[in-house]
Amino acid sequence: MKHILSLSTLLFLLTCSFGQVKLQAPEGAKLHLVVDAGSSGTRFCLYQIEKSSEQIHGSYCKSIPIAGAYGKCKSIYAENGIADLGESKGPPVILKGISEMEFASPGITSKISATALLGTGGFRRLPKAQAEQILAKIRKTFTDNKMQAQVRMISGEEEAEYAYYSIQQTHTTQENMGILEIGGASVQVAYSVGGVLRKVSDAIGIGASYEKVTEAVDYQEQCFQPPSEFFVRKKREGQTFQACKSLVKEKVFSPSALQRSFATPLGNTIKFYGMGKVWQAKFSHHETDVLQKTELETTAEKYCKLTVADLVDKDILEKFARRECYTYSYLVSLMESVGIEEIHNGEGQSFTRGAAIVPGIFSGCAVADTTTAEEPAK
């Protein structure tokens, strides 16, 4: 009852404080809700499920993002990811997410056919017992609000696989493609050659790696982005982008399992799509759908010499401008570790879209008329 009352209070506060946030779900549509419990935040992703003539992971279904505010997942504001918030502060984030959906479309939760909360990198770095305790509290929160949900932690390889299924749904005729997904805690790579899917995951996400790099004694000299000209220190020749990239490689990529997995460069034999907020921001900033590694390097050479104030003038948010030299060094190092020269725009897609049609998470593949999508007769 406590959680239900809390939900009612949240709905009241939302109604008093904000304008209507539209959520457009077709009448009678079969809906799957995937909650991405990430390392740095929580996102509610709502999909309409329909039959498909293309088989993906043994499922003849496709997931279509719901129009409106939830089209590319709705971030639920919180100070951190649920894994770090813990047993007491984690459940309120779920309550807030449910209340925001109800406010956007009253009665929508009763129309959702199935729900899954999937814990990713933030949960994977916790001791198993601690992660399970938090997930149990989250599971109870859904149950208390009359929503049956599958709540569990997924492996990095599963996350990579689901991300691949997301891209596969929009590029059904393309062969030899892959995804390069960057999260706060981990990096996922998945690619297909000749119908065989290879998956790699490593705990070197852009946030976790930043913590490693900033601990290095050489960070201030090699990667530090001065706030303004007042703080600029004289740098020796060569201590710019190349110096920062060398530090990132030394502390993050050289000892990584990811780099060992790609001892032979892939080159451009596979068309890779960049997934995650970092890639999305760079495609937008560079105003292109294809980023060449050389273009990132050229930009890095310029940006590593600029102050935070200079970068803000280039329409980069201050919180990102403070680590822009590191970010470009990280992206270039990542591409070099995988052995690719270019990356294509993943258009803001997430692993959640692929997860929404995986039979192991969502049993069956029913559509609005409750029939099940069956494998076509051979």
Short mmCIF file of N, CA, C and O in Angstrom, two decimals, residues 124 152-165 188 199 201 351 361:
data_model
loop_
_atom_site.label_atom_id
_atom_site.label_comp_id
_atom_site.label_asym_id
_atom_site.label_seq_id
_atom_site.Cartn_x
_atom_site.Cartn_y
_atom_site.Cartn_z
N ARG A 124 26.39 -5.42 -12.94
CA ARG A 124 27.42 -6.45 -13.14
C ARG A 124 28.65 -6.20 -12.28
O ARG A 124 29.38 -7.14 -11.95
N ARG A 152 15.86 -8.82 -13.87
CA ARG A 152 17.11 -9.57 -13.75
C ARG A 152 18.29 -8.81 -14.34
O ARG A 152 18.12 -7.82 -15.06
N MET A 153 19.46 -9.28 -14.02
CA MET A 153 20.68 -8.73 -14.57
C MET A 153 21.05 -9.52 -15.82
O MET A 153 20.87 -10.74 -15.86
N ILE A 154 21.50 -8.83 -16.86
CA ILE A 154 21.92 -9.53 -18.08
C ILE A 154 23.44 -9.42 -18.22
O ILE A 154 24.06 -8.47 -17.72
N SER A 155 24.02 -10.39 -18.87
CA SER A 155 25.47 -10.36 -19.09
C SER A 155 25.82 -9.35 -20.18
O SER A 155 24.96 -8.90 -20.95
N GLY A 156 27.09 -9.00 -20.25
CA GLY A 156 27.54 -8.08 -21.30
C GLY A 156 27.35 -8.67 -22.68
O GLY A 156 27.02 -7.96 -23.63
N GLU A 157 27.52 -9.98 -22.79
CA GLU A 157 27.34 -10.64 -24.09
C GLU A 157 25.86 -10.61 -24.52
O GLU A 157 25.55 -10.43 -25.69
N GLU A 158 24.96 -10.77 -23.54
CA GLU A 158 23.53 -10.66 -23.85
C GLU A 158 23.19 -9.25 -24.31
O GLU A 158 22.45 -9.05 -25.28
N GLU A 159 23.74 -8.26 -23.62
CA GLU A 159 23.49 -6.87 -23.99
C GLU A 159 23.98 -6.60 -25.41
O GLU A 159 23.31 -5.92 -26.21
N ALA A 160 25.15 -7.13 -25.75
CA ALA A 160 25.69 -6.97 -27.11
C ALA A 160 24.76 -7.62 -28.14
O ALA A 160 24.49 -7.05 -29.20
N GLU A 161 24.29 -8.81 -27.81
CA GLU A 161 23.40 -9.54 -28.72
C GLU A 161 22.10 -8.78 -28.95
O GLU A 161 21.64 -8.64 -30.09
N TYR A 162 21.50 -8.26 -27.89
CA TYR A 162 20.24 -7.54 -28.02
C TYR A 162 20.43 -6.23 -28.80
O TYR A 162 19.55 -5.82 -29.57
N ALA A 163 21.58 -5.59 -28.60
CA ALA A 163 21.87 -4.37 -29.36
C ALA A 163 21.95 -4.69 -30.85
O ALA A 163 21.48 -3.92 -31.70
N TYR A 164 22.55 -5.83 -31.16
CA TYR A 164 22.63 -6.26 -32.56
C TYR A 164 21.24 -6.49 -33.13
O TYR A 164 20.94 -6.09 -34.27
N TYR A 165 20.35 -7.11 -32.35
CA TYR A 165 18.98 -7.36 -32.82
C TYR A 165 18.23 -6.05 -33.07
O TYR A 165 17.35 -5.98 -33.93
N GLN A 188 30.11 -2.86 -25.56
CA GLN A 188 29.65 -4.08 -26.21
C GLN A 188 29.95 -4.03 -27.71
O GLN A 188 29.75 -2.98 -28.35
N LYS A 199 30.08 -12.00 -30.17
CA LYS A 199 29.74 -11.01 -29.15
C LYS A 199 30.90 -10.83 -28.18
O LYS A 199 31.48 -11.81 -27.71
N SER A 201 32.08 -8.25 -24.74
CA SER A 201 31.76 -7.18 -23.79
C SER A 201 32.93 -7.01 -22.84
O SER A 201 33.61 -7.98 -22.49
N PHE A 351 19.88 -1.27 -26.96
CA PHE A 351 19.71 -2.72 -26.88
C PHE A 351 18.28 -3.10 -26.49
O PHE A 351 17.84 -4.22 -26.72
N ILE A 361 13.10 -13.46 -22.85
CA ILE A 361 12.67 -12.38 -21.96
C ILE A 361 11.16 -12.21 -22.00
O ILE A 361 10.51 -12.08 -20.97
#
